[in-house]
mmCIF file of C-alpha atoms and ligand atoms in Angstrom:
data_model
loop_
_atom_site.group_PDB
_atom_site.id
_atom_site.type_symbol
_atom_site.label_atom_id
_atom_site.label_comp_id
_atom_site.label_asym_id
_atom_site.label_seq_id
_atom_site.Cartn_x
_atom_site.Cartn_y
_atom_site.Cartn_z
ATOM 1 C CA UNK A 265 -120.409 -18.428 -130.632
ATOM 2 C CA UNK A 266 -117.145 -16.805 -131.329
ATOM 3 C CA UNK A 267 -115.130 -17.846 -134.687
ATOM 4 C CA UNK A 268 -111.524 -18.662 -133.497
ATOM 5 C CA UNK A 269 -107.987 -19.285 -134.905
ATOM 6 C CA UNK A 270 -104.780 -20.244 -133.030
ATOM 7 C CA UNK A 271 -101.993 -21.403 -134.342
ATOM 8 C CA UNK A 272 -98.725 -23.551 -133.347
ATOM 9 C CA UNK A 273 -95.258 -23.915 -134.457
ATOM 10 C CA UNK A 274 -93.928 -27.576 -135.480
ATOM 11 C CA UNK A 275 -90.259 -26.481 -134.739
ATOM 12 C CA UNK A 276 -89.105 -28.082 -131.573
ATOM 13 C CA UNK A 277 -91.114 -29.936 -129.077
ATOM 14 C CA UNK A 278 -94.049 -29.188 -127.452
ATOM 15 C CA UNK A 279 -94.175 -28.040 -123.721
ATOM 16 C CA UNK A 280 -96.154 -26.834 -120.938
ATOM 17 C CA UNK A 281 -96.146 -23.013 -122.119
ATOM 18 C CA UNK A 282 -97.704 -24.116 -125.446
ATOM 19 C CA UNK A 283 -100.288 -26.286 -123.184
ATOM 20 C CA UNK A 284 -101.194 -23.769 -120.758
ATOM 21 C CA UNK A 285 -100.476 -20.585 -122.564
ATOM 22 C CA UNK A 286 -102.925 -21.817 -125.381
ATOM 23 C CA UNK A 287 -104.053 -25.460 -125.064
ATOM 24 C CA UNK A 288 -105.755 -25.491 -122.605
ATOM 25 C CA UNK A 289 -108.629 -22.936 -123.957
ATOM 26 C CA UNK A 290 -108.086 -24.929 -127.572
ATOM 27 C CA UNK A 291 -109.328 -27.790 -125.987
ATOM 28 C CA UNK A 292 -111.939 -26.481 -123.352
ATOM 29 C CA UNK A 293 -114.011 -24.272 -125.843
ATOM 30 C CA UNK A 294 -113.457 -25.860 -129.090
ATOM 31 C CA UNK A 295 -117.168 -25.581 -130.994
ATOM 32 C CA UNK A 296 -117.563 -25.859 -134.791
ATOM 33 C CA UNK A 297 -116.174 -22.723 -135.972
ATOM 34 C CA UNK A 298 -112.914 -23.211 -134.228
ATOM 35 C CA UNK A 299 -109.850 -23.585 -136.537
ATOM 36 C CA UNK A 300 -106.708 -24.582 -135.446
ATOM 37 C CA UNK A 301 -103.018 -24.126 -137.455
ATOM 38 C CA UNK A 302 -100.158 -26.389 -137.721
ATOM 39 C CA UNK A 303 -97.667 -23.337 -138.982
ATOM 40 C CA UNK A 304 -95.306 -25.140 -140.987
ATOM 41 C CA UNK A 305 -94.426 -22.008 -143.520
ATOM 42 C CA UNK A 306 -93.890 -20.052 -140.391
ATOM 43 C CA UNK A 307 -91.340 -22.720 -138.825
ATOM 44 C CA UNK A 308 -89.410 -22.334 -142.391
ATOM 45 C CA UNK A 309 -88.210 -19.213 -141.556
ATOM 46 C CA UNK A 310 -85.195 -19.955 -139.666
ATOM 47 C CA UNK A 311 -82.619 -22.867 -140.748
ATOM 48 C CA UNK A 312 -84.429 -26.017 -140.451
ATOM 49 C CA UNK A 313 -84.299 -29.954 -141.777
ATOM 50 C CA UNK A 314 -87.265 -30.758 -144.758
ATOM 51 C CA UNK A 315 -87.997 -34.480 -143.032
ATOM 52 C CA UNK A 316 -86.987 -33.202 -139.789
ATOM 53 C CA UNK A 317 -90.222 -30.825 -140.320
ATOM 54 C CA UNK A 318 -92.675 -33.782 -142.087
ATOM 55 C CA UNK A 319 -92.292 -35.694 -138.859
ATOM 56 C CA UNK A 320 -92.776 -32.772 -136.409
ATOM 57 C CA UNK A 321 -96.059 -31.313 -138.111
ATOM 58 C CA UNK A 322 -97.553 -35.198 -137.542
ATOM 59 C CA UNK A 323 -96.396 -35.287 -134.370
ATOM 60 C CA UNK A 324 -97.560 -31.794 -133.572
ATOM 61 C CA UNK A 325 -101.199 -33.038 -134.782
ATOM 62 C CA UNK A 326 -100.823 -36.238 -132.615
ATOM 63 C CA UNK A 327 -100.141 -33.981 -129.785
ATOM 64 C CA UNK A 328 -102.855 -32.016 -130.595
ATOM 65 C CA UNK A 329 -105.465 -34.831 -130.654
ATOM 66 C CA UNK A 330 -104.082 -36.605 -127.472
ATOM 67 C CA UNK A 331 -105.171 -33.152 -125.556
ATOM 68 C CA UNK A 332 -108.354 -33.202 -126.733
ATOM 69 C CA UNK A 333 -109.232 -31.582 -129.797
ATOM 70 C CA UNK A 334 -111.655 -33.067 -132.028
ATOM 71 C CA UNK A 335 -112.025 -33.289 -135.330
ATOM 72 C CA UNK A 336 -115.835 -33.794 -135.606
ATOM 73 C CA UNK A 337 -115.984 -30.449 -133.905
ATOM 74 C CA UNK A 338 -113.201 -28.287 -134.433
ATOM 75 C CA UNK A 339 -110.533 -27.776 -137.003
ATOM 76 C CA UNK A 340 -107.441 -29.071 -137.287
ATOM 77 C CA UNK A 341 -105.398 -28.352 -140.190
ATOM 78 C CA UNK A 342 -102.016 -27.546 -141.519
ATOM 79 C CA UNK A 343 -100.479 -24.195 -142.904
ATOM 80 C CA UNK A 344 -98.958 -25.233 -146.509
ATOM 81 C CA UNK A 345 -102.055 -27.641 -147.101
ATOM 82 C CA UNK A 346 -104.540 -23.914 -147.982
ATOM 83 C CA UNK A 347 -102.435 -21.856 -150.593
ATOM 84 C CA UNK A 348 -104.473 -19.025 -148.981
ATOM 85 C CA UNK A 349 -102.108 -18.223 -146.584
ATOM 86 C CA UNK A 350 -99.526 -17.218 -148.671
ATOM 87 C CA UNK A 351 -101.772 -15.584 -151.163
ATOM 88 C CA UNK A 352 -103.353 -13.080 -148.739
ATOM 89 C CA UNK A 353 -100.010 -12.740 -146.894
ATOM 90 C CA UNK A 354 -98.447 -11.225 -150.206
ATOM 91 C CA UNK A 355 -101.605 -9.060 -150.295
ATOM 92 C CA UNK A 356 -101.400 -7.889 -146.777
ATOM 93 C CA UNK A 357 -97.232 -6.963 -147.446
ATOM 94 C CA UNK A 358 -98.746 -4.321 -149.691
ATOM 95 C CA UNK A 359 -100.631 -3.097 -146.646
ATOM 96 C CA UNK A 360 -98.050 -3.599 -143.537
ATOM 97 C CA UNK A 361 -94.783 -1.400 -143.528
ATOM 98 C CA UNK A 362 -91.314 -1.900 -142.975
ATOM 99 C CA UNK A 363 -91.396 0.074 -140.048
ATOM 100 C CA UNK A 364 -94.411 -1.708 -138.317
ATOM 101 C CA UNK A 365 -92.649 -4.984 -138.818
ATOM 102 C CA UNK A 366 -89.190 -3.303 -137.644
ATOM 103 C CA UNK A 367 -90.427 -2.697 -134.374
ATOM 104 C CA UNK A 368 -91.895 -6.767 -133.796
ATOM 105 C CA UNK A 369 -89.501 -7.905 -130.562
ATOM 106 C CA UNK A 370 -90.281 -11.570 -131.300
ATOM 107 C CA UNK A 371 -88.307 -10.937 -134.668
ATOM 108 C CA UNK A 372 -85.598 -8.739 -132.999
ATOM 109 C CA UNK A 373 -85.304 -11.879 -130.443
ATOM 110 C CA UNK A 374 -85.065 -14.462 -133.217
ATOM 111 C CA UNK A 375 -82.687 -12.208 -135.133
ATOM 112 C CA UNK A 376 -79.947 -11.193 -132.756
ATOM 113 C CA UNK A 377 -77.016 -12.523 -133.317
ATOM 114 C CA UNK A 378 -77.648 -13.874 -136.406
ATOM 115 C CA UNK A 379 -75.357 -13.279 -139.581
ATOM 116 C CA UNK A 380 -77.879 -14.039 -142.185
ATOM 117 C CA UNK A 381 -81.989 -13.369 -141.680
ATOM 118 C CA UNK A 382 -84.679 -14.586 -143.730
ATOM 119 C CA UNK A 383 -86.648 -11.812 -145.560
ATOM 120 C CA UNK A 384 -89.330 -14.765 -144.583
ATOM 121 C CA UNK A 385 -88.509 -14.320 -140.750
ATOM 122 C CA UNK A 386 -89.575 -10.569 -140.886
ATOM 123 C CA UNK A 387 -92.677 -11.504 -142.612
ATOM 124 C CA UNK A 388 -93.988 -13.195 -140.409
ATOM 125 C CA UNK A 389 -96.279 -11.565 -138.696
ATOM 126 C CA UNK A 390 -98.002 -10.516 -142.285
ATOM 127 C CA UNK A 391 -98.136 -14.306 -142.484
ATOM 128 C CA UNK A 392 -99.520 -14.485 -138.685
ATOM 129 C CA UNK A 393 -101.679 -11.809 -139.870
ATOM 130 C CA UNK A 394 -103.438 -13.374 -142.890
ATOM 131 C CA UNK A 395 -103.731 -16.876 -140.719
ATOM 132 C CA UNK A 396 -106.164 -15.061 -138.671
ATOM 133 C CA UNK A 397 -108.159 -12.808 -140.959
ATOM 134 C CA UNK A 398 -108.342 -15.816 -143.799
ATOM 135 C CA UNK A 399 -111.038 -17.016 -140.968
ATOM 136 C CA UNK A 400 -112.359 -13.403 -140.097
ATOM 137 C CA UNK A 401 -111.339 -14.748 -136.183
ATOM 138 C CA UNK A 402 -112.951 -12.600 -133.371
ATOM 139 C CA UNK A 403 -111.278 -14.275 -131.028
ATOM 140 C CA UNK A 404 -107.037 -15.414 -130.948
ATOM 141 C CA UNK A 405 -106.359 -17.715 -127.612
ATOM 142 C CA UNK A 406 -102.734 -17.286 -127.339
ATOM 143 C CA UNK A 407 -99.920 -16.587 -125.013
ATOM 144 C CA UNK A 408 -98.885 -13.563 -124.000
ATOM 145 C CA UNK A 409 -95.928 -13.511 -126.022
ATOM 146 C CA UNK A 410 -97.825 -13.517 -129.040
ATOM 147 C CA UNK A 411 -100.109 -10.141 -128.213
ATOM 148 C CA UNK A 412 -97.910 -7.768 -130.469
ATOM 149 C CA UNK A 413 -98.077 -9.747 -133.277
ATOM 150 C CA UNK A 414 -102.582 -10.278 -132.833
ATOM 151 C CA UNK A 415 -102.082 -6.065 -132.181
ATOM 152 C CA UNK A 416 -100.328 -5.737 -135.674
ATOM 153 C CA UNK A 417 -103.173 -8.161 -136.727
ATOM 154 C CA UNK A 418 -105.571 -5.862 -136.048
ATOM 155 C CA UNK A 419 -103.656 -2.752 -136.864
ATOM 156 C CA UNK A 420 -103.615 -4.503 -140.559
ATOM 157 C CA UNK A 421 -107.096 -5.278 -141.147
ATOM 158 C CA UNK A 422 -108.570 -1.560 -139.613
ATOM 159 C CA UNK A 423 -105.718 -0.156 -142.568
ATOM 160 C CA UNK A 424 -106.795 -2.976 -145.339
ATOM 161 C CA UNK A 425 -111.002 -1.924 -144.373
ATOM 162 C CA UNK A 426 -110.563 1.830 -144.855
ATOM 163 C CA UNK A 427 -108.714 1.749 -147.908
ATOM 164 C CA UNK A 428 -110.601 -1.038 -149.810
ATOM 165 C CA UNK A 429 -113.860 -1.419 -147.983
ATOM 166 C CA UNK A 430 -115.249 -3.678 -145.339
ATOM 167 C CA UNK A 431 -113.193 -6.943 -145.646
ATOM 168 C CA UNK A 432 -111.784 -8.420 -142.389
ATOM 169 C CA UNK A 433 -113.563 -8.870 -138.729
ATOM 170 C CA UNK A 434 -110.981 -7.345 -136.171
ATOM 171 C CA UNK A 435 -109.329 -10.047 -134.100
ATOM 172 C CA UNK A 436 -109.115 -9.882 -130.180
ATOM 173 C CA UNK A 437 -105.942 -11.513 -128.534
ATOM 174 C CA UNK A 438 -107.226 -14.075 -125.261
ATOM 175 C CA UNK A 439 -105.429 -15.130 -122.468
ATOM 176 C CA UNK A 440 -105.265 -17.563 -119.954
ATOM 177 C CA UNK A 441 -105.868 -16.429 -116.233
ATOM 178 C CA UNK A 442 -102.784 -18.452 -115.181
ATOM 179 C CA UNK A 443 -100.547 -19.636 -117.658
ATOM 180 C CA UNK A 444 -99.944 -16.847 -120.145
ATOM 181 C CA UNK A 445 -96.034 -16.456 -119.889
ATOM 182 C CA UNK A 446 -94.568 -19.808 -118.293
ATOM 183 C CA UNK A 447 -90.972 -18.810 -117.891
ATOM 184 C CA UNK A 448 -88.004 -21.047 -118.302
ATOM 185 C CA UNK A 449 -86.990 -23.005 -115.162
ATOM 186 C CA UNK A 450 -83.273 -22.384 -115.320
ATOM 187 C CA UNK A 451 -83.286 -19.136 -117.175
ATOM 188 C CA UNK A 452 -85.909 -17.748 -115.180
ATOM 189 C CA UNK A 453 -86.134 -14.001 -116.493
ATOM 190 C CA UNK A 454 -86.687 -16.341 -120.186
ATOM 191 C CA UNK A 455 -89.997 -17.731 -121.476
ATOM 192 C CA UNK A 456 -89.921 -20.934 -121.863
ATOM 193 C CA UNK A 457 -89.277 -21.885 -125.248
ATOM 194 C CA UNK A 458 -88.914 -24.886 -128.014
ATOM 195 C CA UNK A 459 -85.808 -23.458 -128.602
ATOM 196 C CA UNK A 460 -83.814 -22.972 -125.155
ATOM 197 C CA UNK A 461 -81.914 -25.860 -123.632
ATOM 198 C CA UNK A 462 -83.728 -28.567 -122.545
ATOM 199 C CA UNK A 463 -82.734 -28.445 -118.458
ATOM 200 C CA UNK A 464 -85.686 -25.633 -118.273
ATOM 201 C CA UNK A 465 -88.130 -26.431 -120.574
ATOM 202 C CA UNK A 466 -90.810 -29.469 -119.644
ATOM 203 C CA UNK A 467 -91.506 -31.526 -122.737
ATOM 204 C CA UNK A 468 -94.846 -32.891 -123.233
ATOM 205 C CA UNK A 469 -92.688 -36.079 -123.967
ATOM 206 C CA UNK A 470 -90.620 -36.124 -121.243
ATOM 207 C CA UNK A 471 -90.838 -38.680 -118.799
ATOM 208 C CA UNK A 472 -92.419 -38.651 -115.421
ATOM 209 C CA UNK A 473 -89.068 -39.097 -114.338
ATOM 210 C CA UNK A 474 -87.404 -36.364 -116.259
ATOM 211 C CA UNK A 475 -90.251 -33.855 -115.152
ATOM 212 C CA UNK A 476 -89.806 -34.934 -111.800
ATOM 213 C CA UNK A 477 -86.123 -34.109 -112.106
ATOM 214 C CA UNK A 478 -86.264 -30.633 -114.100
ATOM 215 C CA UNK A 479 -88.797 -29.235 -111.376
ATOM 216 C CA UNK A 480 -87.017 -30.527 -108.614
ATOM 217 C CA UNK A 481 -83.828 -28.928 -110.559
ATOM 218 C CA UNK A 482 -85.860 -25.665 -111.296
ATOM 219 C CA UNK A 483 -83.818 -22.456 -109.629
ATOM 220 C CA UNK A 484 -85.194 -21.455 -106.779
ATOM 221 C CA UNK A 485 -84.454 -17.869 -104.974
ATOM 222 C CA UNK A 486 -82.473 -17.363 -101.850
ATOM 223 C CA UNK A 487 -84.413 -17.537 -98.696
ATOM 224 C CA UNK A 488 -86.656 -20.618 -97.950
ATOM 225 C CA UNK A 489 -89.966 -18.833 -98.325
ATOM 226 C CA UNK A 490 -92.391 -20.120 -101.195
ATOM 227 C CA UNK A 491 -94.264 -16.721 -101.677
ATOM 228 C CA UNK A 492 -94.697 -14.929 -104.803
ATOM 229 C CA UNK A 493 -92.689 -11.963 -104.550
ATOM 230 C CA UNK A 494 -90.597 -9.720 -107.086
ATOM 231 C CA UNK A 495 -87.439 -10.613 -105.881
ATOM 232 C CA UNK A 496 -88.341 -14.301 -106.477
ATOM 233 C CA UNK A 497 -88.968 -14.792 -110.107
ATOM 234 C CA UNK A 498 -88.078 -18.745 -110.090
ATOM 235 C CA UNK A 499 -90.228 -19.624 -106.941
ATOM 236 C CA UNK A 500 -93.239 -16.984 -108.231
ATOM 237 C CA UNK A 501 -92.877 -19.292 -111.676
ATOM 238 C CA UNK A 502 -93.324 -22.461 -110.389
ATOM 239 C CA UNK A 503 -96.204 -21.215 -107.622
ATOM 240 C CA UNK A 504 -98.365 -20.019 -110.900
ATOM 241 C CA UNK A 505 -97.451 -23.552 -113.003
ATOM 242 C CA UNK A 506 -99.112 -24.804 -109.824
ATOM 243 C CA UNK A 507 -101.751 -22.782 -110.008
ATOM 244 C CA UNK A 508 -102.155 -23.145 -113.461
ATOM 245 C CA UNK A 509 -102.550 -27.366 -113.337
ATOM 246 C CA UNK A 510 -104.410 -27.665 -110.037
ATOM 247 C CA UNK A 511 -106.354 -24.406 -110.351
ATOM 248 C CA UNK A 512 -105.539 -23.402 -106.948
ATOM 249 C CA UNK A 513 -104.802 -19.832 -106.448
ATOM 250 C CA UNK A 514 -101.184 -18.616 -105.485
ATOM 251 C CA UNK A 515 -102.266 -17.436 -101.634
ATOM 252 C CA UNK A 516 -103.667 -21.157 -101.738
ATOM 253 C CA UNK A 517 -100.876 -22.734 -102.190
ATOM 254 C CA UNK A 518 -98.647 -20.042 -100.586
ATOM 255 C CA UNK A 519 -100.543 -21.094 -97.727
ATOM 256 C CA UNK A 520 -100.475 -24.835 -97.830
ATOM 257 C CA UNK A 521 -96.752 -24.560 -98.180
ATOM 258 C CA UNK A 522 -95.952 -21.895 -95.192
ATOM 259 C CA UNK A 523 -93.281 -23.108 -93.154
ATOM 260 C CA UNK A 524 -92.561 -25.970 -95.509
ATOM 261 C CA UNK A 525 -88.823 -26.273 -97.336
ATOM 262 C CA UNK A 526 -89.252 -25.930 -101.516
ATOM 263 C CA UNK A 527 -88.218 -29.814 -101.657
ATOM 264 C CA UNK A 528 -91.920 -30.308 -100.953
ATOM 265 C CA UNK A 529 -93.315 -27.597 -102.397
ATOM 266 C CA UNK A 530 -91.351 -28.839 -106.005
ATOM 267 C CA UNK A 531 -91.951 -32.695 -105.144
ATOM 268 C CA UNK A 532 -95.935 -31.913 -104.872
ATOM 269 C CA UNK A 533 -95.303 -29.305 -108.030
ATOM 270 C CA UNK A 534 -94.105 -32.672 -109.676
ATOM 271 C CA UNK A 535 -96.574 -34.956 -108.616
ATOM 272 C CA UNK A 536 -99.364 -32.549 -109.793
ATOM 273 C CA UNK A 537 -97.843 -31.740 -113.209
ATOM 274 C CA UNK A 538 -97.530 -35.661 -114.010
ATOM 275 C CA UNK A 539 -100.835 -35.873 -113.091
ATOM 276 C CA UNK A 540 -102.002 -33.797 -116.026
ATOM 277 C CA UNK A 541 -99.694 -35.162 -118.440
ATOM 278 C CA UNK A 542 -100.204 -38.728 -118.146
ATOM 279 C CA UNK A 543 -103.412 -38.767 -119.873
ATOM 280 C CA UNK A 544 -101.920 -37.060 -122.717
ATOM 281 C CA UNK A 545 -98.962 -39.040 -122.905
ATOM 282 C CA UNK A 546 -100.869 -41.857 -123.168
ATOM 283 C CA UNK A 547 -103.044 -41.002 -125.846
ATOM 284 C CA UNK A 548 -100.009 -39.818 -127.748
ATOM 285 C CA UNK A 549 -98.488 -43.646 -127.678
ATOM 286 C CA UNK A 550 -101.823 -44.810 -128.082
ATOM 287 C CA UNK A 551 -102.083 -42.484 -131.556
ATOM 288 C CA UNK A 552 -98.438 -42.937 -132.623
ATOM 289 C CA UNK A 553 -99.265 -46.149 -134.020
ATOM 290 C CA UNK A 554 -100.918 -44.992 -137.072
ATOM 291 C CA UNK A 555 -99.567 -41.600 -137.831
ATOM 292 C CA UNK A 556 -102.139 -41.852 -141.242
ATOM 293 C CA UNK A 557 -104.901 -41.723 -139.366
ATOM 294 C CA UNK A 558 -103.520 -38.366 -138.315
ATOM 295 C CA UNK A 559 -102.799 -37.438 -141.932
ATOM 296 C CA UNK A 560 -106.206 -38.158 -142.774
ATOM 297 C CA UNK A 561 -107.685 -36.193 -140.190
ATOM 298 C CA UNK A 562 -105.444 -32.998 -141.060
ATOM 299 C CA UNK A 563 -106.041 -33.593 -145.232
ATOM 300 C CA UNK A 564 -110.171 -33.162 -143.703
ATOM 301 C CA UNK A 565 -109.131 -30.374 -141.980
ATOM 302 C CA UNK A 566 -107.363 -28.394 -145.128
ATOM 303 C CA UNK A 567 -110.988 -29.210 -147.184
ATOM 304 C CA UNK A 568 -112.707 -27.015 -144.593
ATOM 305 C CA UNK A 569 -110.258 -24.721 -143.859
ATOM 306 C CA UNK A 570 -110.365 -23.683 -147.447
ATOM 307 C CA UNK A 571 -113.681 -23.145 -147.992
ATOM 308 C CA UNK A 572 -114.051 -20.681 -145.668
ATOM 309 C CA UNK A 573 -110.179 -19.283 -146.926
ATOM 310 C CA UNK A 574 -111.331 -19.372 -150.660
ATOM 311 C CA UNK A 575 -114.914 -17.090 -149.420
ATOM 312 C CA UNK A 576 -112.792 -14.660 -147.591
ATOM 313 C CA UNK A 577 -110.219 -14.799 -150.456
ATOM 314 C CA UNK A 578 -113.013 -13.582 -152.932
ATOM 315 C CA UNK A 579 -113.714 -10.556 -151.676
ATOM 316 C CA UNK A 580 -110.088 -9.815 -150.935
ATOM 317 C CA UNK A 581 -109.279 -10.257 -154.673
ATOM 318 C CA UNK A 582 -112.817 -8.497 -155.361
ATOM 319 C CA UNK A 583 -111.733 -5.517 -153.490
ATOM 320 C CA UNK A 584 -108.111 -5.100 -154.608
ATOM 321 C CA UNK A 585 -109.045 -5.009 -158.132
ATOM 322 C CA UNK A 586 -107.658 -7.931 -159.776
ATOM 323 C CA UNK A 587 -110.019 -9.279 -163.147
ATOM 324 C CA UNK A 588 -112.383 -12.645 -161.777
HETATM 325 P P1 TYM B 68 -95.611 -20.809 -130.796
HETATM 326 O O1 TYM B 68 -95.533 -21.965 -131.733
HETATM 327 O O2 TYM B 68 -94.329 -20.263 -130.272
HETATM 328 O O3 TYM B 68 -96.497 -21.162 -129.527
HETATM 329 C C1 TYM B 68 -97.822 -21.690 -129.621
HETATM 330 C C2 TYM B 68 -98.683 -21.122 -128.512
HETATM 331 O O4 TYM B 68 -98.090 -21.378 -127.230
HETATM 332 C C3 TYM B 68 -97.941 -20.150 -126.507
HETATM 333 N N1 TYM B 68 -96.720 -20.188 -125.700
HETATM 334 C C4 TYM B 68 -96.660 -19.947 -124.389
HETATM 335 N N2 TYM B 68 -97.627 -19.634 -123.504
HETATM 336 C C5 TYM B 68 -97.236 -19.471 -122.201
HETATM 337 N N3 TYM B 68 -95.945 -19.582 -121.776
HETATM 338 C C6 TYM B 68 -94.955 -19.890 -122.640
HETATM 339 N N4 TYM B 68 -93.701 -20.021 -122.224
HETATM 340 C C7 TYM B 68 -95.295 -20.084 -124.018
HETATM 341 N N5 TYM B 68 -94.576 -20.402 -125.123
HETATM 342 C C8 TYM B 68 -95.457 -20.462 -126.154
HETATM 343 C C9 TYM B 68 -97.845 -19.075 -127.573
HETATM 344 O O5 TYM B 68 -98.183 -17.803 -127.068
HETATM 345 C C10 TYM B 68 -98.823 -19.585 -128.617
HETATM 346 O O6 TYM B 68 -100.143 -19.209 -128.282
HETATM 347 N N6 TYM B 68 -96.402 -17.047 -134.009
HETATM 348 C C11 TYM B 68 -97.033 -18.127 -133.249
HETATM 349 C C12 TYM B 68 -97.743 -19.136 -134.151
HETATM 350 C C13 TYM B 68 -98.830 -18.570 -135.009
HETATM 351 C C14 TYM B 68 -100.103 -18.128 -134.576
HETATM 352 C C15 TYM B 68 -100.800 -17.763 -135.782
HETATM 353 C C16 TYM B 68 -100.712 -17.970 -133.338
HETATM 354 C C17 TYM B 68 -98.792 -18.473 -136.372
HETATM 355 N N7 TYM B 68 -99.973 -17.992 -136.832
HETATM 356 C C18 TYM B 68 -102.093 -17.261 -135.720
HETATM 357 C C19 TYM B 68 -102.002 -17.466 -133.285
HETATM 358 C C20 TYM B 68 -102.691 -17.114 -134.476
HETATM 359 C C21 TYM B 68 -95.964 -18.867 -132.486
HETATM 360 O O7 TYM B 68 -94.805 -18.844 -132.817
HETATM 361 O O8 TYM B 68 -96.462 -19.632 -131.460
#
């Protein structure tokens, strides 16, 4: 059994790059020894609304559950609820250098542009950093957009071992076979993110209607062909989000649709992604009702999380030097 940790933003909703990036494997492996982060300190790092953020970590959770995870088995907890985040993350600062974090593109991405930046923004990948060790993870299930920062991750606890002794197991970023970077279906050289416009980004709470609409919407290359090629980043997006919910492989469905106009190709696409969805959709209304229940579940979540935080947390102050 490998000890995991994978973590999730609450900012913005939820869509089909979180569930097949990362998901997907959450739910499919999830043992005991599987912990799972609601990252509410990391979504305070750009401008954001206090109840706005309450709501959205609940949610979040409920979104979680309705996918599958569950809380007899795995862990499910939030960020701010085990104060040994932040503590090792200040202890890991002392470690990481300006330079390293300099160099993070998801910070020069959420940067540009912007007149005023959050000492917390750069941080946080030391924060990203001490989610994972906290749990001495082997193994981080994430997109692929997130591989730099699990690289720094590592980078951090080989430097933190060889000066202070033996502390941290070294983390090792996973990926999904299909799935790893779903790109945005109007901007289609863009990931698909919480935080680009709605037209090409499918919402877990969308509905079937509004999926059916953005994919038949989705920009599509010149030429009628649906192949995977170079020149056809929007048509080679939506033939691996195929892929990625049927489990057909690209020639597969390359095949099946030779000769056949995209209107088919996208109105099967449609059909298929629904398909998944409505499960989870359902068992989001269904657990909506009693967002406590949810509450509960995380508050359980934060008592186990922190024992195994407060053990690693030990040593950490052991080894630094600071008086019992
Ligand atoms: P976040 O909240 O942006 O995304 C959560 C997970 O979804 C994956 N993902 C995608 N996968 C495929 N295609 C996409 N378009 C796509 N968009 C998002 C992400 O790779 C991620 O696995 N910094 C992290 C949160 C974090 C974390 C951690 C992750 C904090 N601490 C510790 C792992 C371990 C983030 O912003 O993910």
């Amino acid at each position: 059994m490998h000890r995991v940790l994978s973590g999730i933003q609450p900012s913005g909703d939820p869509h089909i790059g979180n569930y097949l990036g990362a998901w997907l494997r959450w739910v499919g492996e999830q043992v005991p020894g599987h912990f799972f982060c609601i990252v509410d300190q990391h979504a305070i790092t750009v401008p954001y609304d206090p109840a706005d953020l309450r709501q959205r970590t609940v949610d979040l959770a409920t979104w979680l559950l309705a996918a599958g995870l569950d809380p007899e088995v795995c862990t499910l907890f939030v960020q701010s609820q085990v104060r040994e985040h932040t503590e090792l993350a200040w202890n890991l600062n002392c470690v990481a250098t300006m330079g390293e974090l300099a160099r993070m593109t998801q910070f020069k991405e959420k940067s540009e542009g912007r007149e005023s930046v959050s000492v917390g923004l750069f941080d946080y990948p030391v924060l990203q950093a001490a989610d994972i060790l906290l749990y001495q993870a082997e193994q981080v299930p994430i997109g692929a957009d997130q591989r730099q920062h699990v690289e720094l991750t590592r980078d951090l606890a080989a430097r933190f071992n060889h000066r202070f002794g033996d502390t941290f197991t070294l983390p090792q970023p996973t990926f999904p076979a299909v799935g790893a970077r779903v790109m945005d279906l109007q901007l289609v050289d863009k990931k698909m993110s919480k935080s680009l416009g709605p037209a090409g980004t499918l919402l877990l709470n969308d509905d079937e209607a509004t999926t059916r609409k953005k994919l038949l919407r989705a920009v599509t290359d010149s030429g009628s062909q649906v192949r995977a090629e170079p020149d056809k980043p929007g048509v080679t997006n939506l033939l691996d989000l195929f892929a990625a919910v049927t489990g057909a492989t690209v020639p597969e469905l390359e095949d099946r649709y030779s000769g056949k106009g995209y209107g088919d190709f996208k109105g099967d696409l449609a059909e298929a992604v629904n398909g998944v969805l409505r499960p989870l959709r359902e068992r989001h209304a269904e657990l909506s009702d009693d967002p406590e229940a949810v509450t509960d579940i995380l508050r359980l979540g934060a008592t186990r999380a922190r024992e195994v935080a407060t053990t690693t947390m030990q040593t950490v102050r052991e080894r630094l030097g600071f008086l019992r």
